[in-house]
């Protein structure tokens, strides 16, 4: 017998999950390993995948000054698709990283390294999520379908990026912000330079927030030879993050000006509140950043949900002006 009390990880909970999340509390026990693979216990990643989709749909709507029922469906469909594809992508990431995750303190409690599911079970779950998401995508139009299929390439590459480049966050940005192009195409039926600027702004934003996130693991990453911008920037991280903050604001503003040049001055001014609100929130994060405090890094990373939603709010208001 032992007096050792079971830790949350011993009960199957993942170390960096939101405490008291619904998966650990009320989800049927048989489903919990699969929901944990999908990061349902860590929802901020779904938000960060979804928000660029909403940017794209809202920018396309603001460009014409109307919010159609089809656009409302695209906004809802993107939410469903983001949950599914984030889940599929994270499952793929866990499959490819299974030999690394058991060596990192923060990730060794994930379902595969902790033995909650087998690789075969995880692969089946990944395919199921992807197929359901594809059914939703079929309602978005031909160009959006083509873009959705093309997005599978960066999603597939990303988990391997940290093995061959100091800039895996760039690959994450390419994959995570694809929805800005896809949703814009679903609403507008075409791709112009405006959503491309929006997409590039999203990539810069992703490098910003995921560098903060990666500082949690930099010591373990160094031991096992995994690369990241957190390790690449080191003590110069604040300076680099300021650069990506500026790039984010400038590129988003460029996309908005390109899209809304023919709308009213009021609509343009309000829409330009999106990048400025983002920039102010990112500046707030910078003022509180301590790269040597993992808990602070996780807190600031999660705060980026609000960063992106602030931009979406201004774009939504601009539709009706």
PDB file of C-alpha atoms in Angstrom:
ATOM      1  CA  UNK A   1       0.000   0.000   0.000  1.00  0.00           C
ATOM      2  CA  UNK A   2       1.083   3.609  -0.543  1.00  0.00           C
ATOM      3  CA  UNK A   3      -0.053   6.907   0.888  1.00  0.00           C
ATOM      4  CA  UNK A   4       0.722   8.712  -2.388  1.00  0.00           C
ATOM      5  CA  UNK A   5      -2.269  10.713  -3.566  1.00  0.00           C
ATOM      6  CA  UNK A   6      -3.177  10.387  -7.251  1.00  0.00           C
ATOM      7  CA  UNK A   7      -2.188  13.407  -9.315  1.00  0.00           C
ATOM      8  CA  UNK A   8      -4.466  14.761 -12.046  1.00  0.00           C
ATOM      9  CA  UNK A   9      -2.141  13.233 -14.644  1.00  0.00           C
ATOM     10  CA  UNK A  10      -2.543   9.805 -13.011  1.00  0.00           C
ATOM     11  CA  UNK A  11      -6.287  10.164 -13.603  1.00  0.00           C
ATOM     12  CA  UNK A  12      -5.708  10.820 -17.289  1.00  0.00           C
ATOM     13  CA  UNK A  13      -5.826  14.601 -17.179  1.00  0.00           C
ATOM     14  CA  UNK A  14      -3.307  16.486 -19.311  1.00  0.00           C
ATOM     15  CA  UNK A  15      -0.836  18.676 -17.424  1.00  0.00           C
ATOM     16  CA  UNK A  16      -1.500  21.931 -19.293  1.00  0.00           C
ATOM     17  CA  UNK A  17      -5.263  21.521 -19.652  1.00  0.00           C
ATOM     18  CA  UNK A  18      -7.598  24.169 -18.305  1.00  0.00           C
ATOM     19  CA  UNK A  19      -8.297  23.205 -14.704  1.00  0.00           C
ATOM     20  CA  UNK A  20     -11.805  21.893 -14.104  1.00  0.00           C
ATOM     21  CA  UNK A  21     -12.555  21.686 -17.832  1.00  0.00           C
ATOM     22  CA  UNK A  22     -15.695  19.944 -19.047  1.00  0.00           C
ATOM     23  CA  UNK A  23     -13.819  16.958 -20.505  1.00  0.00           C
ATOM     24  CA  UNK A  24     -12.353  16.002 -17.138  1.00  0.00           C
ATOM     25  CA  UNK A  25     -15.590  16.726 -15.274  1.00  0.00           C
ATOM     26  CA  UNK A  26     -18.576  15.540 -17.301  1.00  0.00           C
ATOM     27  CA  UNK A  27     -17.517  13.840 -20.553  1.00  0.00           C
ATOM     28  CA  UNK A  28     -18.179  10.065 -20.605  1.00  0.00           C
ATOM     29  CA  UNK A  29     -14.953   8.324 -19.500  1.00  0.00           C
ATOM     30  CA  UNK A  30     -14.626   6.355 -22.748  1.00  0.00           C
ATOM     31  CA  UNK A  31     -14.563   9.560 -24.787  1.00  0.00           C
ATOM     32  CA  UNK A  32     -12.074  11.491 -22.693  1.00  0.00           C
ATOM     33  CA  UNK A  33      -8.823  10.225 -24.303  1.00  0.00           C
ATOM     34  CA  UNK A  34     -10.150  11.164 -27.749  1.00  0.00           C
ATOM     35  CA  UNK A  35     -11.391  14.567 -26.627  1.00  0.00           C
ATOM     36  CA  UNK A  36      -7.985  15.155 -25.046  1.00  0.00           C
ATOM     37  CA  UNK A  37      -6.333  14.229 -28.341  1.00  0.00           C
ATOM     38  CA  UNK A  38      -8.528  16.916 -29.934  1.00  0.00           C
ATOM     39  CA  UNK A  39      -7.531  19.430 -27.216  1.00  0.00           C
ATOM     40  CA  UNK A  40     -11.165  19.859 -26.180  1.00  0.00           C
ATOM     41  CA  UNK A  41      -9.781  20.403 -22.675  1.00  0.00           C
ATOM     42  CA  UNK A  42      -7.580  23.226 -24.056  1.00  0.00           C
ATOM     43  CA  UNK A  43      -9.969  25.275 -26.215  1.00  0.00           C
ATOM     44  CA  UNK A  44      -7.784  28.310 -26.945  1.00  0.00           C
ATOM     45  CA  UNK A  45      -6.192  26.567 -29.935  1.00  0.00           C
ATOM     46  CA  UNK A  46      -9.597  26.125 -31.539  1.00  0.00           C
ATOM     47  CA  UNK A  47     -10.223  29.835 -31.109  1.00  0.00           C
ATOM     48  CA  UNK A  48      -6.865  30.670 -32.684  1.00  0.00           C
ATOM     49  CA  UNK A  49      -7.702  28.495 -35.690  1.00  0.00           C
ATOM     50  CA  UNK A  50     -11.243  29.844 -35.959  1.00  0.00           C
ATOM     51  CA  UNK A  51     -10.581  33.563 -35.580  1.00  0.00           C
ATOM     52  CA  UNK A  52      -8.731  34.023 -38.919  1.00  0.00           C
ATOM     53  CA  UNK A  53     -11.682  32.277 -40.603  1.00  0.00           C
ATOM     54  CA  UNK A  54     -14.017  34.843 -39.075  1.00  0.00           C
ATOM     55  CA  UNK A  55     -11.671  37.635 -40.163  1.00  0.00           C
ATOM     56  CA  UNK A  56     -11.868  36.433 -43.757  1.00  0.00           C
ATOM     57  CA  UNK A  57     -15.651  36.044 -43.782  1.00  0.00           C
ATOM     58  CA  UNK A  58     -16.227  39.380 -42.060  1.00  0.00           C
ATOM     59  CA  UNK A  59     -13.787  41.256 -44.309  1.00  0.00           C
ATOM     60  CA  UNK A  60     -15.526  39.893 -47.409  1.00  0.00           C
ATOM     61  CA  UNK A  61     -18.887  40.955 -45.963  1.00  0.00           C
ATOM     62  CA  UNK A  62     -17.596  44.396 -44.962  1.00  0.00           C
ATOM     63  CA  UNK A  63     -16.344  44.856 -48.508  1.00  0.00           C
ATOM     64  CA  UNK A  64     -19.904  44.688 -49.879  1.00  0.00           C
ATOM     65  CA  UNK A  65     -21.653  46.020 -46.776  1.00  0.00           C
ATOM     66  CA  UNK A  66     -24.036  43.107 -46.253  1.00  0.00           C
ATOM     67  CA  UNK A  67     -24.227  40.046 -44.025  1.00  0.00           C
ATOM     68  CA  UNK A  68     -26.109  37.361 -45.943  1.00  0.00           C
ATOM     69  CA  UNK A  69     -27.605  34.157 -44.561  1.00  0.00           C
ATOM     70  CA  UNK A  70     -24.973  32.245 -46.508  1.00  0.00           C
ATOM     71  CA  UNK A  71     -22.246  34.208 -44.713  1.00  0.00           C
ATOM     72  CA  UNK A  72     -23.885  33.421 -41.373  1.00  0.00           C
ATOM     73  CA  UNK A  73     -23.728  29.728 -42.283  1.00  0.00           C
ATOM     74  CA  UNK A  74     -20.071  30.069 -43.290  1.00  0.00           C
ATOM     75  CA  UNK A  75     -19.326  31.680 -39.921  1.00  0.00           C
ATOM     76  CA  UNK A  76     -21.091  28.816 -38.122  1.00  0.00           C
ATOM     77  CA  UNK A  77     -19.598  26.186 -40.427  1.00  0.00           C
ATOM     78  CA  UNK A  78     -16.124  27.565 -39.794  1.00  0.00           C
ATOM     79  CA  UNK A  79     -16.681  27.190 -36.049  1.00  0.00           C
ATOM     80  CA  UNK A  80     -17.643  23.547 -36.473  1.00  0.00           C
ATOM     81  CA  UNK A  81     -14.853  22.924 -38.962  1.00  0.00           C
ATOM     82  CA  UNK A  82     -12.253  24.629 -36.782  1.00  0.00           C
ATOM     83  CA  UNK A  83     -13.115  22.382 -33.839  1.00  0.00           C
ATOM     84  CA  UNK A  84     -12.897  19.291 -36.029  1.00  0.00           C
ATOM     85  CA  UNK A  85      -9.767  20.225 -37.966  1.00  0.00           C
ATOM     86  CA  UNK A  86      -7.954  21.509 -34.915  1.00  0.00           C
ATOM     87  CA  UNK A  87      -8.762  18.157 -33.340  1.00  0.00           C
ATOM     88  CA  UNK A  88      -7.538  16.260 -36.391  1.00  0.00           C
ATOM     89  CA  UNK A  89      -4.395  18.381 -36.614  1.00  0.00           C
ATOM     90  CA  UNK A  90      -3.575  17.971 -32.931  1.00  0.00           C
ATOM     91  CA  UNK A  91      -4.139  14.231 -33.181  1.00  0.00           C
ATOM     92  CA  UNK A  92      -1.722  14.109 -36.115  1.00  0.00           C
ATOM     93  CA  UNK A  93       0.740  16.209 -34.104  1.00  0.00           C
ATOM     94  CA  UNK A  94       0.522  13.781 -31.171  1.00  0.00           C
ATOM     95  CA  UNK A  95       1.039  10.799 -33.465  1.00  0.00           C
ATOM     96  CA  UNK A  96       4.162  12.284 -35.024  1.00  0.00           C
ATOM     97  CA  UNK A  97       5.511  13.614 -31.708  1.00  0.00           C
ATOM     98  CA  UNK A  98       4.885  10.513 -29.608  1.00  0.00           C
ATOM     99  CA  UNK A  99       8.615   9.818 -29.207  1.00  0.00           C
ATOM    100  CA  UNK A 100       9.236  13.404 -28.068  1.00  0.00           C
ATOM    101  CA  UNK A 101       6.192  13.940 -25.869  1.00  0.00           C
ATOM    102  CA  UNK A 102       7.163  11.278 -23.338  1.00  0.00           C
ATOM    103  CA  UNK A 103      10.420  13.156 -22.694  1.00  0.00           C
ATOM    104  CA  UNK A 104       8.867  16.580 -22.041  1.00  0.00           C
ATOM    105  CA  UNK A 105       7.331  17.266 -18.635  1.00  0.00           C
ATOM    106  CA  UNK A 106       4.382  19.269 -20.017  1.00  0.00           C
ATOM    107  CA  UNK A 107       3.449  16.730 -22.717  1.00  0.00           C
ATOM    108  CA  UNK A 108       4.163  13.292 -21.240  1.00  0.00           C
ATOM    109  CA  UNK A 109       0.607  13.165 -19.838  1.00  0.00           C
ATOM    110  CA  UNK A 110      -0.964  13.387 -23.318  1.00  0.00           C
ATOM    111  CA  UNK A 111      -3.124  10.407 -24.332  1.00  0.00           C
ATOM    112  CA  UNK A 112      -0.582   8.568 -26.525  1.00  0.00           C
ATOM    113  CA  UNK A 113       2.568   8.763 -24.357  1.00  0.00           C
ATOM    114  CA  UNK A 114       0.494   8.109 -21.222  1.00  0.00           C
ATOM    115  CA  UNK A 115      -1.026   4.994 -22.810  1.00  0.00           C
ATOM    116  CA  UNK A 116      -4.664   6.125 -22.862  1.00  0.00           C
ATOM    117  CA  UNK A 117      -4.947   5.371 -26.599  1.00  0.00           C
ATOM    118  CA  UNK A 118      -2.904   3.507 -29.184  1.00  0.00           C
ATOM    119  CA  UNK A 119      -1.497   5.091 -32.316  1.00  0.00           C
ATOM    120  CA  UNK A 120      -4.003   3.125 -34.412  1.00  0.00           C
ATOM    121  CA  UNK A 121      -6.932   4.386 -32.351  1.00  0.00           C
ATOM    122  CA  UNK A 122      -5.613   7.956 -32.631  1.00  0.00           C
ATOM    123  CA  UNK A 123      -5.258   7.641 -36.419  1.00  0.00           C
ATOM    124  CA  UNK A 124      -8.837   6.383 -36.724  1.00  0.00           C
ATOM    125  CA  UNK A 125     -10.070   9.328 -34.668  1.00  0.00           C
ATOM    126  CA  UNK A 126      -8.078  11.746 -36.827  1.00  0.00           C
ATOM    127  CA  UNK A 127      -9.623  10.377 -40.034  1.00  0.00           C
ATOM    128  CA  UNK A 128     -13.149  10.513 -38.595  1.00  0.00           C
ATOM    129  CA  UNK A 129     -12.786  14.189 -37.640  1.00  0.00           C
ATOM    130  CA  UNK A 130     -11.330  15.055 -41.046  1.00  0.00           C
ATOM    131  CA  UNK A 131     -14.157  13.384 -42.954  1.00  0.00           C
ATOM    132  CA  UNK A 132     -16.864  15.216 -40.990  1.00  0.00           C
ATOM    133  CA  UNK A 133     -15.056  18.517 -41.572  1.00  0.00           C
ATOM    134  CA  UNK A 134     -14.873  17.741 -45.298  1.00  0.00           C
ATOM    135  CA  UNK A 135     -18.643  17.314 -45.456  1.00  0.00           C
ATOM    136  CA  UNK A 136     -19.019  20.836 -44.016  1.00  0.00           C
ATOM    137  CA  UNK A 137     -16.443  22.168 -46.486  1.00  0.00           C
ATOM    138  CA  UNK A 138     -18.492  20.830 -49.407  1.00  0.00           C
ATOM    139  CA  UNK A 139     -21.112  23.512 -48.684  1.00  0.00           C
ATOM    140  CA  UNK A 140     -18.593  26.368 -49.046  1.00  0.00           C
ATOM    141  CA  UNK A 141     -18.143  26.477 -52.812  1.00  0.00           C
ATOM    142  CA  UNK A 142     -15.582  25.197 -55.322  1.00  0.00           C
ATOM    143  CA  UNK A 143     -12.735  27.633 -54.602  1.00  0.00           C
ATOM    144  CA  UNK A 144     -13.061  27.176 -50.842  1.00  0.00           C
ATOM    145  CA  UNK A 145     -13.075  23.386 -51.298  1.00  0.00           C
ATOM    146  CA  UNK A 146      -9.858  23.576 -53.318  1.00  0.00           C
ATOM    147  CA  UNK A 147      -8.251  25.768 -50.658  1.00  0.00           C
ATOM    148  CA  UNK A 148      -9.413  23.410 -47.930  1.00  0.00           C
ATOM    149  CA  UNK A 149      -7.802  20.450 -49.650  1.00  0.00           C
ATOM    150  CA  UNK A 150      -4.597  22.441 -50.214  1.00  0.00           C
ATOM    151  CA  UNK A 151      -4.449  23.265 -46.498  1.00  0.00           C
ATOM    152  CA  UNK A 152      -3.708  19.631 -45.708  1.00  0.00           C
ATOM    153  CA  UNK A 153      -0.122  20.053 -46.925  1.00  0.00           C
ATOM    154  CA  UNK A 154       1.007  22.650 -44.332  1.00  0.00           C
ATOM    155  CA  UNK A 155      -0.975  20.789 -41.658  1.00  0.00           C
ATOM    156  CA  UNK A 156       0.935  17.604 -42.503  1.00  0.00           C
ATOM    157  CA  UNK A 157       4.325  19.352 -42.561  1.00  0.00           C
ATOM    158  CA  UNK A 158       4.032  21.409 -39.379  1.00  0.00           C
ATOM    159  CA  UNK A 159       4.738  18.675 -36.764  1.00  0.00           C
ATOM    160  CA  UNK A 160       8.070  17.944 -38.474  1.00  0.00           C
ATOM    161  CA  UNK A 161       9.149  21.584 -38.833  1.00  0.00           C
ATOM    162  CA  UNK A 162      10.726  21.809 -35.380  1.00  0.00           C
ATOM    163  CA  UNK A 163      13.104  19.059 -36.431  1.00  0.00           C
ATOM    164  CA  UNK A 164      14.651  20.933 -39.366  1.00  0.00           C
ATOM    165  CA  UNK A 165      14.143  24.693 -38.748  1.00  0.00           C
ATOM    166  CA  UNK A 166      14.421  27.236 -35.953  1.00  0.00           C
ATOM    167  CA  UNK A 167      11.183  28.746 -37.309  1.00  0.00           C
ATOM    168  CA  UNK A 168       8.472  26.074 -36.861  1.00  0.00           C
ATOM    169  CA  UNK A 169       6.116  28.872 -35.777  1.00  0.00           C
ATOM    170  CA  UNK A 170       6.104  30.081 -39.397  1.00  0.00           C
ATOM    171  CA  UNK A 171       4.768  26.706 -40.514  1.00  0.00           C
ATOM    172  CA  UNK A 172       2.173  26.817 -37.751  1.00  0.00           C
ATOM    173  CA  UNK A 173       1.138  30.272 -38.954  1.00  0.00           C
ATOM    174  CA  UNK A 174       0.812  29.062 -42.546  1.00  0.00           C
ATOM    175  CA  UNK A 175      -1.481  26.256 -41.414  1.00  0.00           C
ATOM    176  CA  UNK A 176      -3.450  28.052 -38.688  1.00  0.00           C
ATOM    177  CA  UNK A 177      -4.340  31.143 -40.713  1.00  0.00           C
ATOM    178  CA  UNK A 178      -5.352  29.385 -43.930  1.00  0.00           C
ATOM    179  CA  UNK A 179      -8.947  29.925 -42.908  1.00  0.00           C
ATOM    180  CA  UNK A 180      -8.620  33.657 -43.648  1.00  0.00           C
ATOM    181  CA  UNK A 181      -8.211  32.777 -47.327  1.00  0.00           C
ATOM    182  CA  UNK A 182     -10.732  29.952 -47.278  1.00  0.00           C
ATOM    183  CA  UNK A 183     -13.553  31.863 -45.569  1.00  0.00           C
ATOM    184  CA  UNK A 184     -13.012  34.961 -47.696  1.00  0.00           C
ATOM    185  CA  UNK A 185     -13.214  32.777 -50.809  1.00  0.00           C
ATOM    186  CA  UNK A 186     -16.346  31.067 -49.493  1.00  0.00           C
ATOM    187  CA  UNK A 187     -18.097  34.439 -49.094  1.00  0.00           C
ATOM    188  CA  UNK A 188     -16.663  36.393 -52.037  1.00  0.00           C
ATOM    189  CA  UNK A 189     -16.092  33.554 -54.498  1.00  0.00           C
ATOM    190  CA  UNK A 190     -12.580  34.812 -55.262  1.00  0.00           C
ATOM    191  CA  UNK A 191      -9.212  35.609 -53.725  1.00  0.00           C
ATOM    192  CA  UNK A 192      -7.831  39.148 -53.977  1.00  0.00           C
ATOM    193  CA  UNK A 193      -4.829  40.829 -52.407  1.00  0.00           C
ATOM    194  CA  UNK A 194      -6.929  41.900 -49.396  1.00  0.00           C
ATOM    195  CA  UNK A 195      -7.297  38.422 -47.821  1.00  0.00           C
ATOM    196  CA  UNK A 196      -3.657  37.689 -48.662  1.00  0.00           C
ATOM    197  CA  UNK A 197      -2.614  40.667 -46.523  1.00  0.00           C
ATOM    198  CA  UNK A 198      -4.959  39.389 -43.806  1.00  0.00           C
ATOM    199  CA  UNK A 199      -3.420  35.933 -44.067  1.00  0.00           C
ATOM    200  CA  UNK A 200       0.125  37.283 -43.763  1.00  0.00           C
ATOM    201  CA  UNK A 201      -0.917  39.381 -40.765  1.00  0.00           C
ATOM    202  CA  UNK A 202      -2.235  36.214 -39.150  1.00  0.00           C
ATOM    203  CA  UNK A 203       1.077  34.432 -39.726  1.00  0.00           C
ATOM    204  CA  UNK A 204       2.965  37.265 -37.997  1.00  0.00           C
ATOM    205  CA  UNK A 205       0.475  37.122 -35.112  1.00  0.00           C
ATOM    206  CA  UNK A 206       0.944  33.353 -34.807  1.00  0.00           C
ATOM    207  CA  UNK A 207       4.718  33.745 -34.584  1.00  0.00           C
ATOM    208  CA  UNK A 208       4.102  36.290 -31.815  1.00  0.00           C
ATOM    209  CA  UNK A 209       1.824  34.159 -29.648  1.00  0.00           C
ATOM    210  CA  UNK A 210       3.427  30.774 -30.306  1.00  0.00           C
ATOM    211  CA  UNK A 211       6.879  32.090 -29.456  1.00  0.00           C
ATOM    212  CA  UNK A 212       5.459  33.062 -26.072  1.00  0.00           C
ATOM    213  CA  UNK A 213       3.939  29.572 -25.789  1.00  0.00           C
ATOM    214  CA  UNK A 214       7.205  27.847 -26.782  1.00  0.00           C
ATOM    215  CA  UNK A 215       9.099  29.498 -23.935  1.00  0.00           C
ATOM    216  CA  UNK A 216       7.377  27.010 -21.608  1.00  0.00           C
ATOM    217  CA  UNK A 217       9.315  24.118 -23.154  1.00  0.00           C
ATOM    218  CA  UNK A 218      12.639  25.684 -24.138  1.00  0.00           C
ATOM    219  CA  UNK A 219      14.718  23.772 -21.588  1.00  0.00           C
ATOM    220  CA  UNK A 220      13.210  20.387 -22.475  1.00  0.00           C
ATOM    221  CA  UNK A 221      13.390  21.275 -26.174  1.00  0.00           C
ATOM    222  CA  UNK A 222      17.106  21.981 -25.837  1.00  0.00           C
ATOM    223  CA  UNK A 223      17.682  18.611 -24.179  1.00  0.00           C
ATOM    224  CA  UNK A 224      15.927  16.624 -26.910  1.00  0.00           C
ATOM    225  CA  UNK A 225      17.079  18.783 -29.822  1.00  0.00           C
ATOM    226  CA  UNK A 226      13.743  20.345 -30.790  1.00  0.00           C
ATOM    227  CA  UNK A 227      13.965  23.808 -32.363  1.00  0.00           C
ATOM    228  CA  UNK A 228      11.701  26.840 -31.893  1.00  0.00           C
ATOM    229  CA  UNK A 229      11.670  30.608 -32.220  1.00  0.00           C
ATOM    230  CA  UNK A 230      11.752  30.764 -28.413  1.00  0.00           C
ATOM    231  CA  UNK A 231      15.148  29.091 -28.462  1.00  0.00           C
ATOM    232  CA  UNK A 232      16.250  31.028 -31.540  1.00  0.00           C
ATOM    233  CA  UNK A 233      15.361  34.445 -30.070  1.00  0.00           C
ATOM    234  CA  UNK A 234      16.430  33.690 -26.502  1.00  0.00           C
ATOM    235  CA  UNK A 235      16.926  36.869 -24.479  1.00  0.00           C
ATOM    236  CA  UNK A 236      16.126  38.916 -27.578  1.00  0.00           C
ATOM    237  CA  UNK A 237      12.539  37.608 -27.589  1.00  0.00           C
ATOM    238  CA  UNK A 238      10.917  40.943 -26.563  1.00  0.00           C
ATOM    239  CA  UNK A 239      12.642  42.749 -29.427  1.00  0.00           C
ATOM    240  CA  UNK A 240      11.553  40.125 -31.959  1.00  0.00           C
ATOM    241  CA  UNK A 241       7.993  40.100 -30.655  1.00  0.00           C
ATOM    242  CA  UNK A 242       7.757  43.868 -31.083  1.00  0.00           C
ATOM    243  CA  UNK A 243       8.707  43.422 -34.726  1.00  0.00           C
ATOM    244  CA  UNK A 244       5.992  40.855 -35.310  1.00  0.00           C
ATOM    245  CA  UNK A 245       3.500  43.058 -33.478  1.00  0.00           C
ATOM    246  CA  UNK A 246       4.195  45.886 -35.932  1.00  0.00           C
ATOM    247  CA  UNK A 247       4.086  43.552 -38.935  1.00  0.00           C
ATOM    248  CA  UNK A 248       0.712  42.209 -37.788  1.00  0.00           C
ATOM    249  CA  UNK A 249      -0.810  45.670 -37.472  1.00  0.00           C
ATOM    250  CA  UNK A 250       0.591  46.979 -40.776  1.00  0.00           C
ATOM    251  CA  UNK A 251      -0.420  43.957 -42.856  1.00  0.00           C
ATOM    252  CA  UNK A 252      -3.936  43.787 -41.433  1.00  0.00           C
ATOM    253  CA  UNK A 253      -4.399  47.506 -42.030  1.00  0.00           C
ATOM    254  CA  UNK A 254      -3.211  47.067 -45.623  1.00  0.00           C
ATOM    255  CA  UNK A 255      -5.750  44.307 -46.223  1.00  0.00           C
ATOM    256  CA  UNK A 256      -8.579  46.370 -44.772  1.00  0.00           C
ATOM    257  CA  UNK A 257      -7.688  49.448 -46.825  1.00  0.00           C
ATOM    258  CA  UNK A 258      -7.506  47.312 -49.965  1.00  0.00           C
ATOM    259  CA  UNK A 259     -10.884  45.716 -49.301  1.00  0.00           C
ATOM    260  CA  UNK A 260     -12.832  48.752 -48.092  1.00  0.00           C
ATOM    261  CA  UNK A 261     -11.431  51.471 -50.340  1.00  0.00           C
ATOM    262  CA  UNK A 262     -14.836  51.887 -52.021  1.00  0.00           C
ATOM    263  CA  UNK A 263     -16.895  51.800 -48.811  1.00  0.00           C
ATOM    264  CA  UNK A 264     -17.797  54.757 -46.631  1.00  0.00           C
ATOM    265  CA  UNK A 265     -15.120  56.602 -44.705  1.00  0.00           C
ATOM    266  CA  UNK A 266     -16.836  55.600 -41.468  1.00  0.00           C
ATOM    267  CA  UNK A 267     -16.770  51.899 -42.385  1.00  0.00           C
ATOM    268  CA  UNK A 268     -13.073  52.126 -43.254  1.00  0.00           C
ATOM    269  CA  UNK A 269     -12.165  53.991 -40.074  1.00  0.00           C
ATOM    270  CA  UNK A 270     -14.058  51.543 -37.854  1.00  0.00           C
ATOM    271  CA  UNK A 271     -12.560  48.538 -39.658  1.00  0.00           C
ATOM    272  CA  UNK A 272      -9.090  49.976 -39.141  1.00  0.00           C
ATOM    273  CA  UNK A 273      -9.847  49.769 -35.427  1.00  0.00           C
ATOM    274  CA  UNK A 274      -9.249  46.019 -35.832  1.00  0.00           C
ATOM    275  CA  UNK A 275      -5.459  46.121 -36.264  1.00  0.00           C
ATOM    276  CA  UNK A 276      -5.089  48.948 -33.741  1.00  0.00           C
ATOM    277  CA  UNK A 277      -7.067  47.011 -31.133  1.00  0.00           C
ATOM    278  CA  UNK A 278      -4.932  43.958 -31.817  1.00  0.00           C
ATOM    279  CA  UNK A 279      -1.769  46.006 -31.533  1.00  0.00           C
ATOM    280  CA  UNK A 280      -2.821  47.505 -28.216  1.00  0.00           C
ATOM    281  CA  UNK A 281      -3.680  44.082 -26.795  1.00  0.00           C
ATOM    282  CA  UNK A 282      -0.371  42.646 -27.997  1.00  0.00           C
ATOM    283  CA  UNK A 283       1.393  45.616 -26.385  1.00  0.00           C
ATOM    284  CA  UNK A 284      -0.436  44.798 -23.145  1.00  0.00           C
ATOM    285  CA  UNK A 285       0.940  41.256 -23.401  1.00  0.00           C
ATOM    286  CA  UNK A 286       4.457  42.544 -23.971  1.00  0.00           C
ATOM    287  CA  UNK A 287       4.260  44.648 -20.806  1.00  0.00           C
ATOM    288  CA  UNK A 288       3.464  41.523 -18.774  1.00  0.00           C
ATOM    289  CA  UNK A 289       5.764  39.044 -20.482  1.00  0.00           C
ATOM    290  CA  UNK A 290       8.293  37.091 -18.435  1.00  0.00           C
ATOM    291  CA  UNK A 291       9.849  34.393 -20.604  1.00  0.00           C
ATOM    292  CA  UNK A 292      11.267  32.664 -17.523  1.00  0.00           C
ATOM    293  CA  UNK A 293       7.804  32.158 -16.012  1.00  0.00           C
ATOM    294  CA  UNK A 294       6.001  29.246 -17.748  1.00  0.00           C
ATOM    295  CA  UNK A 295       2.682  30.010 -16.050  1.00  0.00           C
ATOM    296  CA  UNK A 296       2.816  33.622 -17.232  1.00  0.00           C
ATOM    297  CA  UNK A 297       3.673  32.472 -20.768  1.00  0.00           C
ATOM    298  CA  UNK A 298       0.682  30.126 -20.830  1.00  0.00           C
ATOM    299  CA  UNK A 299      -1.602  32.850 -19.478  1.00  0.00           C
ATOM    300  CA  UNK A 300      -0.495  35.337 -22.138  1.00  0.00           C
ATOM    301  CA  UNK A 301      -0.738  32.742 -24.893  1.00  0.00           C
ATOM    302  CA  UNK A 302      -4.345  32.041 -23.931  1.00  0.00           C
ATOM    303  CA  UNK A 303      -5.058  35.798 -23.872  1.00  0.00           C
ATOM    304  CA  UNK A 304      -4.605  35.852 -27.649  1.00  0.00           C
ATOM    305  CA  UNK A 305      -8.149  34.595 -28.058  1.00  0.00           C
ATOM    306  CA  UNK A 306      -9.257  38.061 -26.967  1.00  0.00           C
ATOM    307  CA  UNK A 307      -6.624  39.680 -29.194  1.00  0.00           C
ATOM    308  CA  UNK A 308      -8.119  38.091 -32.286  1.00  0.00           C
ATOM    309  CA  UNK A 309     -11.736  38.561 -31.248  1.00  0.00           C
ATOM    310  CA  UNK A 310     -11.174  42.301 -30.812  1.00  0.00           C
ATOM    311  CA  UNK A 311     -10.217  42.511 -34.485  1.00  0.00           C
ATOM    312  CA  UNK A 312     -13.239  40.416 -35.494  1.00  0.00           C
ATOM    313  CA  UNK A 313     -15.537  42.753 -33.541  1.00  0.00           C
ATOM    314  CA  UNK A 314     -14.399  45.847 -35.438  1.00  0.00           C
ATOM    315  CA  UNK A 315     -14.710  44.066 -38.787  1.00  0.00           C
ATOM    316  CA  UNK A 316     -18.230  42.937 -37.899  1.00  0.00           C
ATOM    317  CA  UNK A 317     -19.329  46.466 -36.966  1.00  0.00           C
ATOM    318  CA  UNK A 318     -17.921  47.837 -40.228  1.00  0.00           C
ATOM    319  CA  UNK A 319     -20.298  45.641 -42.238  1.00  0.00           C
ATOM    320  CA  UNK A 320     -23.284  47.751 -41.183  1.00  0.00           C
ATOM    321  CA  UNK A 321     -21.771  51.232 -41.651  1.00  0.00           C
TER     322      UNK A 321
END
